[in-house]
């Protein structure tokens, strides 16, 4: 969930200085249009890692925009008066009216997260609290409110560096929070439960935006752009005559400011020589065969799914997985266009029918992620449909994991040059020609669109219960061994946990 | 929540026989239109009290409609295959395709309800299960499905009579369920937890319909009419060009078949003579004053709200409540049209700002129920808005009760004749003339519409945590004493429970 926010996004000063004046001007204009329309309010929730620039961003927004139309509230220790009312009362009294913007620094999420981190509530209570938050937000959105939820993120190293620098700065030492962030365990818990909250509460009507907080310029421009584009879309929608009250959430899920995407951050030069490959492949295949026969896995299903660029080698990686297995031990499901019968059902139905039962191993060659990849990019479904698909997928996978299914998800990644080479090879080799179609060439033209869709997908569906594994697949040998090893490690972890 | 389904609804044979042919014909036509459009499926969930006619209704629907387009599934003990998949798998595999109707007899609700009744899960788990069900239904509706949820109800006496009659009938003895329904405790738990499930899972996109099951003819016609009207509305909407996927749920919340409404079932002839009244009033006022000073209530807020017909005597009843109290002990909130500031906020905001704090007593003269009464009847809000208001209100009141507020809700009911008499008195008495306006006369013309709105309101918001008290108010003395006594009993129960 935080993958794209740990890759070192940064913006240089010149680019930043060039971009800010227009952004500020546009934000101000949007703000005045919001005030003039007076049709809906805007609420910005600020959460995330200590030191990731939450406070700085709020200050900046007040500087960039007209502060008379923004109200910042921080909800820290509740007042006596607040304590003597129902918990939500303190938020209700601070809601921004139509035409205005409210920034909640510390909000319903910070409370439940801190309670969970400090062991004051258990897992079930956190889930109930998230469900309550979701009902509240649903109601606010039904009443017209436009909600932005920002999670400011730092990797653990980034956070430690940041806290160290603050500690030595007498001007900023007040910033050290009461939470003992120096403890490595606190960070881990915060991120773990934070991820859980984000997974359960990121919905199409009020999605979370995760922003890498290390570089101030990147962080500021990103927040500004997301706000601007979301606001402009909502303002335009509110001007339509027959417009429904609920605001469409049309901010981009990520803004591509520094052209550094999650996939670009992979080291695709990793390889394995032939000897090493053959040895490791044989070892991992034997290990897989042994693990799948382990009686402690008998009560669990196993599901491995493969997505990836065209020609990234999904098929050949799958063949290496199944290579050492008895055909009765696994089943491969090829996902292509849905049948008529499948089209007459909710979109997840065709995947539900192929969920492995206890003790079985199912491999999905492409999967439900087509909804947020090809269907999104090619326009086979509406933005509303693929936007809500992220939470539908997370709900679906939660059920798989709750039913003790070991779920392993692979994205096989290659670069554009490697793809071209492989496409040409396919065209030049008679027995491979069936593998290359006009569609592959068309998809290739949308390389960048697919890249954004993949980054959104990983950011929104790589969860603590069902993480993505990104596989560097320029070298097929490296990719195959990494796939097998990851799968084996997941199975071992499952056996270990089941003890 | 089950108020309207315990008043002895019945349809005579002649009316029934006259109504059925047209209903069947219309249902069949709707079914064929559904098939021809093939745009969305219909799912009917059947739940409720043992012996309330669940099975009979399913049989009847199969008889009335084309059984080739209906599939009935009952989900009782899961098969081995079902047990080895995630729990929802058994429902997914049976979902009706577009153009078809599925009836789920036994479904996600029956499972969680039985688990709760038999103590296999606790309160928090029931809430989580309901939240999961809601996410599933939300997704199905987003994908276009039209969902009807029926709860077939019997009062405890009705159920016992029904079970007795079945027991003596050799043809029907197989119907006795494995659940030991003969035990009075089972019924109580079933109704209590059932009500909780209905409160949490009745949403605008998939509301519950509670049907009194004692009279077969009434039950059958009611279900038929709700299905027909909901189907026809959804079919018409699906034919609109720019129609969104989600089906509007436009079935009436109740169908007025036997013209017996909840308010008609009240015995308005109840009265108190002057001597008794004065004695009881003084007693109850003293008791209230004593209770409100009880230190065990110091940590709790008290909220009493008054709704009722125009001229039903809300104001004078409130004056009797406050009569014996020190003005510092209470606050009265008059709800009229919202201010500009209130209009710029979500509709519940103006009530949130008046929620009593710990240790305080607040009286609402009219309340948030205006949303589903005057605003609904006069068209001040859209059907979507008042439909979702029921669950918004239940969520709101749950928060009040969770914050230890004692919540008491009164509907003061008079008949049309009494209202006329009081209107005329007001016009004839100089110092009362300010109390009667043209608006009162206009409201009076919509007497029946208000009656339906009140019945819907009570059925959908009288919950185990916040029940309605219907006050027979033709006799003002009787009404005042009943109000005071009910309030006192609620306070005593709260003190008792808090020990």
Coordinates of C-alpha atoms in Angstrom, one line a residue, chain B residues 19-450:
Chain B
X19 CA -56.9 -8.9 -6.4
X20 CA -54.9 -12.0 -7.2
X21 CA -55.5 -12.4 -11.0
X22 CA -54.3 -8.9 -11.9
X23 CA -51.4 -9.1 -9.6
X24 CA -50.3 -12.4 -11.1
X25 CA -50.7 -11.1 -14.6
X26 CA -48.6 -8.0 -13.8
X27 CA -45.9 -10.0 -12.0
X28 CA -45.6 -12.3 -15.0
X29 CA -45.4 -9.4 -17.4
X30 CA -42.7 -7.8 -15.2
X31 CA -40.8 -11.0 -15.2
X32 CA -40.8 -11.3 -19.0
X33 CA -39.8 -7.7 -19.3
X34 CA -36.9 -8.4 -16.9
X35 CA -35.8 -11.3 -19.0
X36 CA -36.1 -9.3 -22.3
X37 CA -34.1 -6.4 -20.9
X38 CA -31.6 -8.7 -19.4
X39 CA -30.0 -5.7 -17.7
X40 CA -30.2 -6.7 -14.1
X41 CA -31.0 -9.7 -11.8
X42 CA -33.4 -9.7 -8.9
X43 CA -32.5 -11.3 -5.5
X44 CA -35.1 -12.0 -2.8
X45 CA -33.9 -12.8 0.7
X46 CA -36.3 -14.6 2.9
X47 CA -35.9 -14.3 6.7
X48 CA -38.0 -14.1 9.8
X49 CA -39.9 -16.0 12.5
X50 CA -40.5 -19.7 12.4
X51 CA -44.0 -20.3 11.2
X52 CA -44.5 -16.9 9.7
X53 CA -45.0 -18.2 6.2
X54 CA -41.6 -18.1 4.7
X55 CA -41.8 -21.4 2.9
X56 CA -45.4 -20.9 1.9
X57 CA -44.6 -17.5 0.3
X58 CA -41.8 -19.0 -1.7
X59 CA -44.1 -21.7 -3.0
X60 CA -46.7 -19.2 -3.9
X61 CA -44.3 -17.0 -5.8
X62 CA -43.3 -20.0 -7.8
X63 CA -47.0 -20.6 -8.5
X64 CA -47.8 -17.0 -9.4
X65 CA -44.7 -16.4 -11.5
X66 CA -42.9 -18.3 -14.3
X67 CA -40.8 -20.8 -12.3
X68 CA -38.4 -21.2 -15.2
X69 CA -37.1 -17.7 -14.5
X70 CA -36.9 -18.2 -10.7
X71 CA -34.4 -20.2 -8.8
X72 CA -34.9 -21.0 -5.2
X73 CA -31.9 -21.9 -3.1
X74 CA -32.0 -22.8 0.5
X75 CA -28.8 -22.5 2.4
X76 CA -29.1 -24.8 5.4
X77 CA -26.2 -27.1 6.5
X78 CA -23.3 -26.4 4.1
X79 CA -22.0 -29.2 1.9
X80 CA -18.5 -30.6 2.2
X81 CA -17.6 -28.7 -0.9
X82 CA -19.0 -25.5 0.4
X83 CA -17.2 -25.9 3.7
X84 CA -13.9 -26.1 1.9
X85 CA -14.4 -22.7 0.3
X86 CA -14.6 -19.2 1.7
X87 CA -18.1 -18.8 3.4
X88 CA -19.5 -16.5 0.7
X89 CA -18.7 -19.0 -2.1
X90 CA -22.0 -20.9 -1.7
X91 CA -23.9 -17.6 -2.3
X92 CA -21.8 -16.5 -5.2
X93 CA -22.3 -19.8 -7.1
X94 CA -26.1 -19.4 -6.8
X95 CA -26.4 -15.7 -7.8
X96 CA -29.2 -15.2 -10.3
X97 CA -27.9 -14.0 -13.7
X98 CA -29.2 -10.8 -15.4
X99 CA -32.9 -11.2 -16.3
X100 CA -33.5 -13.8 -13.7
X101 CA -34.8 -14.0 -10.1
X102 CA -33.1 -15.8 -7.3
X103 CA -34.7 -16.5 -3.9
X104 CA -32.4 -17.2 -1.1
X105 CA -34.2 -19.0 1.7
X106 CA -31.6 -19.1 4.5
X107 CA -28.8 -16.7 3.6
X108 CA -26.0 -14.6 5.2
X109 CA -28.5 -13.2 7.7
X110 CA -29.9 -16.5 8.9
X111 CA -26.4 -17.8 9.6
X112 CA -25.3 -14.8 11.6
X113 CA -28.6 -14.6 13.5
X114 CA -28.5 -18.3 14.5
X115 CA -24.9 -18.0 15.5
X116 CA -25.8 -15.1 17.7
X117 CA -28.9 -16.7 19.2
X118 CA -27.0 -19.8 20.1
X119 CA -24.1 -17.8 21.6
X120 CA -21.6 -19.0 19.0
X121 CA -20.6 -15.4 18.2
X122 CA -20.7 -12.2 20.3
X123 CA -22.1 -8.8 19.8
X124 CA -19.0 -7.4 18.0
X125 CA -18.9 -10.3 15.6
X126 CA -22.5 -9.8 14.7
X127 CA -21.8 -6.2 13.9
X128 CA -18.8 -7.2 11.8
X129 CA -20.9 -9.8 10.0
X130 CA -23.6 -7.2 9.3
X131 CA -20.9 -4.8 8.0
X132 CA -19.6 -7.5 5.7
X133 CA -23.2 -8.3 4.4
X134 CA -23.6 -4.6 3.7
X135 CA -20.4 -4.4 1.7
X136 CA -21.5 -7.5 -0.3
X137 CA -25.0 -6.0 -1.0
X138 CA -23.6 -2.6 -1.8
X139 CA -21.3 -4.3 -4.4
X140 CA -24.2 -6.4 -5.8
X141 CA -26.3 -3.3 -6.1
X142 CA -23.5 -1.3 -7.7
X143 CA -23.3 -4.1 -10.2
X144 CA -27.0 -3.6 -11.0
X145 CA -28.8 -6.1 -8.8
X146 CA -32.2 -5.4 -7.3
X147 CA -32.4 -6.8 -3.8
X148 CA -35.5 -7.3 -1.7
X149 CA -35.1 -8.4 1.9
X150 CA -38.2 -9.7 3.6
X151 CA -38.6 -10.4 7.3
X152 CA -41.7 -12.4 8.0
X153 CA -42.9 -11.6 11.4
X154 CA -45.2 -13.0 14.1
X155 CA -45.8 -11.8 17.6
X156 CA -44.9 -14.3 20.2
X157 CA -48.6 -15.3 20.8
X158 CA -49.2 -15.6 17.1
X159 CA -46.1 -17.8 16.8
X160 CA -47.1 -20.1 19.6
X161 CA -50.6 -20.5 18.2
X162 CA -49.1 -21.2 14.8
X163 CA -46.7 -23.8 16.1
X164 CA -49.4 -25.5 18.1
X165 CA -51.7 -25.8 15.1
X166 CA -48.8 -27.3 13.0
X167 CA -47.9 -29.8 15.7
X168 CA -51.3 -31.3 15.6
X169 CA -51.4 -31.5 11.8
X170 CA -49.7 -34.7 10.7
X171 CA -49.2 -33.3 7.2
X172 CA -47.2 -30.4 8.6
X173 CA -45.3 -31.9 11.5
X174 CA -42.1 -31.9 9.4
X175 CA -42.1 -28.2 9.5
X176 CA -41.1 -28.0 13.1
X177 CA -37.6 -26.6 12.9
X178 CA -34.6 -28.0 14.7
X179 CA -34.4 -24.7 16.6
X180 CA -36.3 -25.1 19.7
X181 CA -38.9 -22.4 18.9
X182 CA -41.2 -23.6 21.7
X183 CA -38.9 -22.0 24.1
X184 CA -40.0 -18.5 24.9
X185 CA -36.4 -17.4 25.3
X186 CA -35.5 -18.5 21.8
X187 CA -38.2 -16.2 20.3
X188 CA -37.0 -13.3 22.4
X189 CA -33.4 -13.6 21.4
X190 CA -34.4 -14.2 17.8
X191 CA -36.4 -11.0 17.7
X192 CA -33.9 -9.0 19.7
X193 CA -30.9 -9.9 17.5
X194 CA -33.0 -9.9 14.4
X195 CA -34.0 -6.3 15.1
X196 CA -30.3 -5.4 15.6
X197 CA -29.5 -6.9 12.2
X198 CA -32.4 -5.1 10.5
X199 CA -31.3 -1.8 12.0
X200 CA -27.7 -2.2 10.9
X201 CA -28.4 -3.6 7.4
X202 CA -31.5 -1.7 6.2
X203 CA -30.0 0.7 3.8
X204 CA -31.5 2.8 1.0
X205 CA -30.1 0.6 -1.7
X206 CA -31.4 -2.6 0.0
X207 CA -34.0 -1.9 2.6
X208 CA -35.8 -4.5 4.7
X209 CA -39.5 -5.1 4.4
X210 CA -41.2 -6.5 7.5
X211 CA -44.4 -8.4 6.7
X212 CA -46.8 -9.6 9.3
X213 CA -47.2 -13.4 8.6
X214 CA -50.2 -14.4 10.5
X215 CA -52.8 -14.0 7.8
X216 CA -51.9 -15.9 4.7
X217 CA -53.8 -13.7 2.3
X218 CA -52.4 -10.4 3.7
X219 CA -48.9 -11.8 3.7
X220 CA -49.1 -13.0 0.1
X221 CA -50.7 -9.9 -1.4
X222 CA -48.2 -7.7 0.5
X223 CA -45.1 -9.5 -0.8
X224 CA -46.6 -9.6 -4.3
X225 CA -47.3 -5.9 -4.3
X226 CA -43.9 -4.9 -2.9
X227 CA -42.2 -7.1 -5.5
X228 CA -44.3 -5.8 -8.3
X229 CA -43.9 -2.1 -7.6
X230 CA -40.2 -2.4 -6.9
X231 CA -39.7 -4.4 -10.1
X232 CA -41.7 -2.0 -12.3
X233 CA -39.8 1.0 -11.0
X234 CA -36.5 -0.6 -11.6
X235 CA -37.5 -1.8 -15.1
X236 CA -38.6 1.7 -16.0
X237 CA -35.4 3.1 -14.7
X238 CA -33.3 0.6 -16.6
X239 CA -35.0 1.8 -19.8
X240 CA -33.8 5.3 -19.4
X241 CA -30.9 6.1 -21.7
X242 CA -28.3 7.6 -19.3
X243 CA -29.3 5.3 -16.4
X244 CA -26.7 4.5 -13.8
X245 CA -26.1 0.9 -12.9
X246 CA -27.5 1.1 -9.4
X247 CA -31.2 0.3 -9.3
X248 CA -33.4 2.8 -7.5
X249 CA -35.3 1.1 -4.8
X250 CA -38.8 2.4 -5.3
X251 CA -41.0 -0.2 -3.8
X252 CA -43.3 1.4 -1.2
X253 CA -41.9 0.6 2.3
X254 CA -45.4 -0.7 3.2
X255 CA -48.4 -1.4 1.1
X256 CA -51.6 -0.3 2.5
X257 CA -53.8 -3.3 1.7
X258 CA -56.2 -3.6 4.6
X259 CA -56.1 0.1 5.5
X260 CA -55.1 -0.9 9.0
X261 CA -52.2 1.2 10.0
X262 CA -50.1 1.3 13.1
X263 CA -51.7 4.5 14.3
X264 CA -55.2 3.1 13.7
X265 CA -54.4 0.3 16.0
X266 CA -54.1 2.6 19.0
X267 CA -56.9 2.7 21.5
X268 CA -57.5 6.4 21.6
X269 CA -60.4 6.1 23.9
X270 CA -58.1 5.8 27.0
X271 CA -58.7 8.6 29.5
X272 CA -58.0 9.8 33.0
X273 CA -60.5 11.6 35.2
X274 CA -59.4 14.8 36.8
X275 CA -58.8 13.5 40.3
X276 CA -56.8 10.6 39.2
X277 CA -54.9 12.8 36.7
X278 CA -53.9 15.4 39.3
X279 CA -52.7 12.8 41.8
X280 CA -50.8 10.8 39.2
X281 CA -49.3 13.9 37.6
X282 CA -48.0 15.1 40.9
X283 CA -46.6 11.7 41.7
X284 CA -44.8 11.4 38.4
X285 CA -43.5 14.9 38.4
X286 CA -42.0 14.4 41.9
X287 CA -40.5 11.1 40.7
X288 CA -38.9 12.8 37.7
X289 CA -37.4 15.5 39.7
X290 CA -36.0 13.0 42.1
X291 CA -34.6 10.7 39.3
X292 CA -32.9 13.6 37.5
X293 CA -31.1 14.4 40.7
X294 CA -29.9 10.9 41.2
X295 CA -26.1 10.8 41.3
X296 CA -26.1 7.7 39.2
X297 CA -27.4 9.7 36.3
X298 CA -24.7 12.3 36.6
X299 CA -22.6 10.7 34.0
X300 CA -25.4 10.3 31.5
X301 CA -27.2 12.6 29.2
X302 CA -31.0 12.5 28.8
X303 CA -32.8 13.3 25.6
X304 CA -36.5 13.2 25.2
X305 CA -38.0 14.1 21.8
X306 CA -41.6 14.8 20.9
X307 CA -43.3 14.4 17.6
X308 CA -47.0 14.1 17.0
X309 CA -50.0 15.3 15.0
X310 CA -50.6 19.0 14.9
X311 CA -52.6 19.9 18.0
X312 CA -51.9 16.6 19.7
X313 CA -50.6 18.5 22.7
X314 CA -46.8 18.2 22.4
X315 CA -46.3 21.7 24.0
X316 CA -48.6 21.0 26.9
X317 CA -47.1 17.6 27.5
X318 CA -43.6 19.1 27.5
X319 CA -44.8 21.8 30.0
X320 CA -45.9 19.0 32.3
X321 CA -42.5 17.4 32.0
X322 CA -40.7 20.6 32.9
X323 CA -43.3 21.7 35.4
X324 CA -41.7 20.4 38.5
X325 CA -38.1 21.0 37.3
X326 CA -35.6 23.8 38.1
X327 CA -34.9 25.6 34.9
X328 CA -31.2 24.8 35.3
X329 CA -32.0 21.1 35.0
X330 CA -33.2 21.0 31.4
X331 CA -33.1 22.8 28.1
X332 CA -35.8 22.8 25.4
X333 CA -34.9 22.8 21.7
X334 CA -37.6 24.0 19.3
X335 CA -37.0 22.6 15.9
X336 CA -38.4 24.9 13.1
X337 CA -37.0 25.6 9.6
X338 CA -33.2 25.4 9.5
X339 CA -31.1 28.6 9.5
X340 CA -28.8 29.6 6.7
X341 CA -25.9 28.3 8.7
X342 CA -27.6 25.0 9.2
X343 CA -28.6 24.7 5.6
X344 CA -24.9 24.9 4.7
X345 CA -24.2 21.6 6.6
X346 CA -25.3 18.0 6.4
X347 CA -28.9 17.8 7.6
X348 CA -28.1 16.1 10.9
X349 CA -25.7 18.9 11.9
X350 CA -28.4 21.1 13.5
X351 CA -29.3 18.2 15.8
X352 CA -25.7 17.2 16.6
X353 CA -25.1 20.7 17.9
X354 CA -27.9 20.3 20.4
X355 CA -27.0 16.8 21.7
X356 CA -27.0 17.0 25.5
X357 CA -23.7 16.6 27.3
X358 CA -23.2 14.2 30.2
X359 CA -25.5 15.0 33.1
X360 CA -27.8 17.3 31.1
X361 CA -31.4 16.8 30.1
X362 CA -32.5 18.1 26.7
X363 CA -36.1 18.1 25.3
X364 CA -36.6 18.3 21.6
X365 CA -39.9 19.8 20.5
X366 CA -39.9 18.2 17.1
X367 CA -36.7 16.6 16.0
X368 CA -34.6 15.0 13.3
X369 CA -37.7 12.9 12.4
X370 CA -38.9 15.9 10.5
X371 CA -36.7 14.5 7.7
X372 CA -39.0 11.5 7.3
X373 CA -42.2 13.2 8.2
X374 CA -42.8 16.8 6.9
X375 CA -39.8 16.9 4.6
X376 CA -40.9 13.6 3.0
X377 CA -44.6 14.4 2.8
X378 CA -44.2 17.9 1.6
X379 CA -41.4 17.0 -0.9
X380 CA -38.8 19.2 0.8
X381 CA -36.2 16.5 0.2
X382 CA -35.9 13.8 -2.5
X383 CA -37.0 10.2 -2.0
X384 CA -33.4 9.2 -2.1
X385 CA -32.7 11.6 0.8
X386 CA -35.5 10.5 3.1
X387 CA -34.9 6.8 2.2
X388 CA -31.3 7.0 3.4
X389 CA -32.3 9.1 6.4
X390 CA -33.7 6.0 8.2
X391 CA -30.3 4.4 8.4
X392 CA -28.6 7.8 9.0
X393 CA -31.0 8.3 12.0
X394 CA -30.3 4.8 13.3
X395 CA -26.5 5.4 13.1
X396 CA -26.9 8.7 14.8
X397 CA -29.0 7.3 17.7
X398 CA -26.7 4.4 18.1
X399 CA -23.9 6.9 18.8
X400 CA -26.1 8.7 21.3
X401 CA -26.9 5.5 23.1
X402 CA -23.3 4.3 23.0
X403 CA -22.4 7.6 24.7
X404 CA -24.7 6.6 27.5
X405 CA -27.5 9.1 26.6
X406 CA -30.9 7.9 27.7
X407 CA -33.0 8.5 24.6
X408 CA -36.8 8.6 24.8
X409 CA -39.0 9.2 21.8
X410 CA -42.7 10.1 21.9
X411 CA -45.2 10.2 19.1
X412 CA -48.4 11.9 20.3
X413 CA -51.4 10.6 18.3
X414 CA -54.9 11.9 18.0
X415 CA -57.7 11.1 15.5
X416 CA -58.8 13.4 12.8
X417 CA -62.0 14.4 14.6
X418 CA -60.2 15.4 17.7
X419 CA -57.8 17.5 15.6
X420 CA -60.7 19.3 14.0
X421 CA -62.2 20.1 17.3
X422 CA -58.9 21.5 18.6
X423 CA -58.2 23.5 15.5
X424 CA -61.6 25.1 15.9
X425 CA -61.1 25.8 19.5
X426 CA -57.8 27.5 18.7
X427 CA -59.5 29.7 16.1
X428 CA -62.3 30.6 18.6
X429 CA -60.0 31.5 21.5
X430 CA -58.2 34.8 21.1
X431 CA -55.1 33.8 23.1
X432 CA -54.8 30.5 21.2
X433 CA -55.2 31.9 17.7
X434 CA -51.4 32.3 17.2
X435 CA -51.2 28.5 17.4
X436 CA -53.2 27.8 14.3
X437 CA -52.0 28.7 10.8
X438 CA -53.0 27.9 7.2
X439 CA -50.2 25.4 7.2
X440 CA -51.9 23.4 9.9
X441 CA -55.0 23.1 7.7
X442 CA -52.9 22.2 4.7
X443 CA -51.1 19.4 6.7
X444 CA -54.5 18.1 7.7
X445 CA -55.4 17.5 4.1
X446 CA -52.5 15.1 3.9
X447 CA -53.6 13.2 7.0
X448 CA -53.2 9.7 5.4
X449 CA -49.8 10.6 3.9
X450 CA -48.6 11.6 7.3

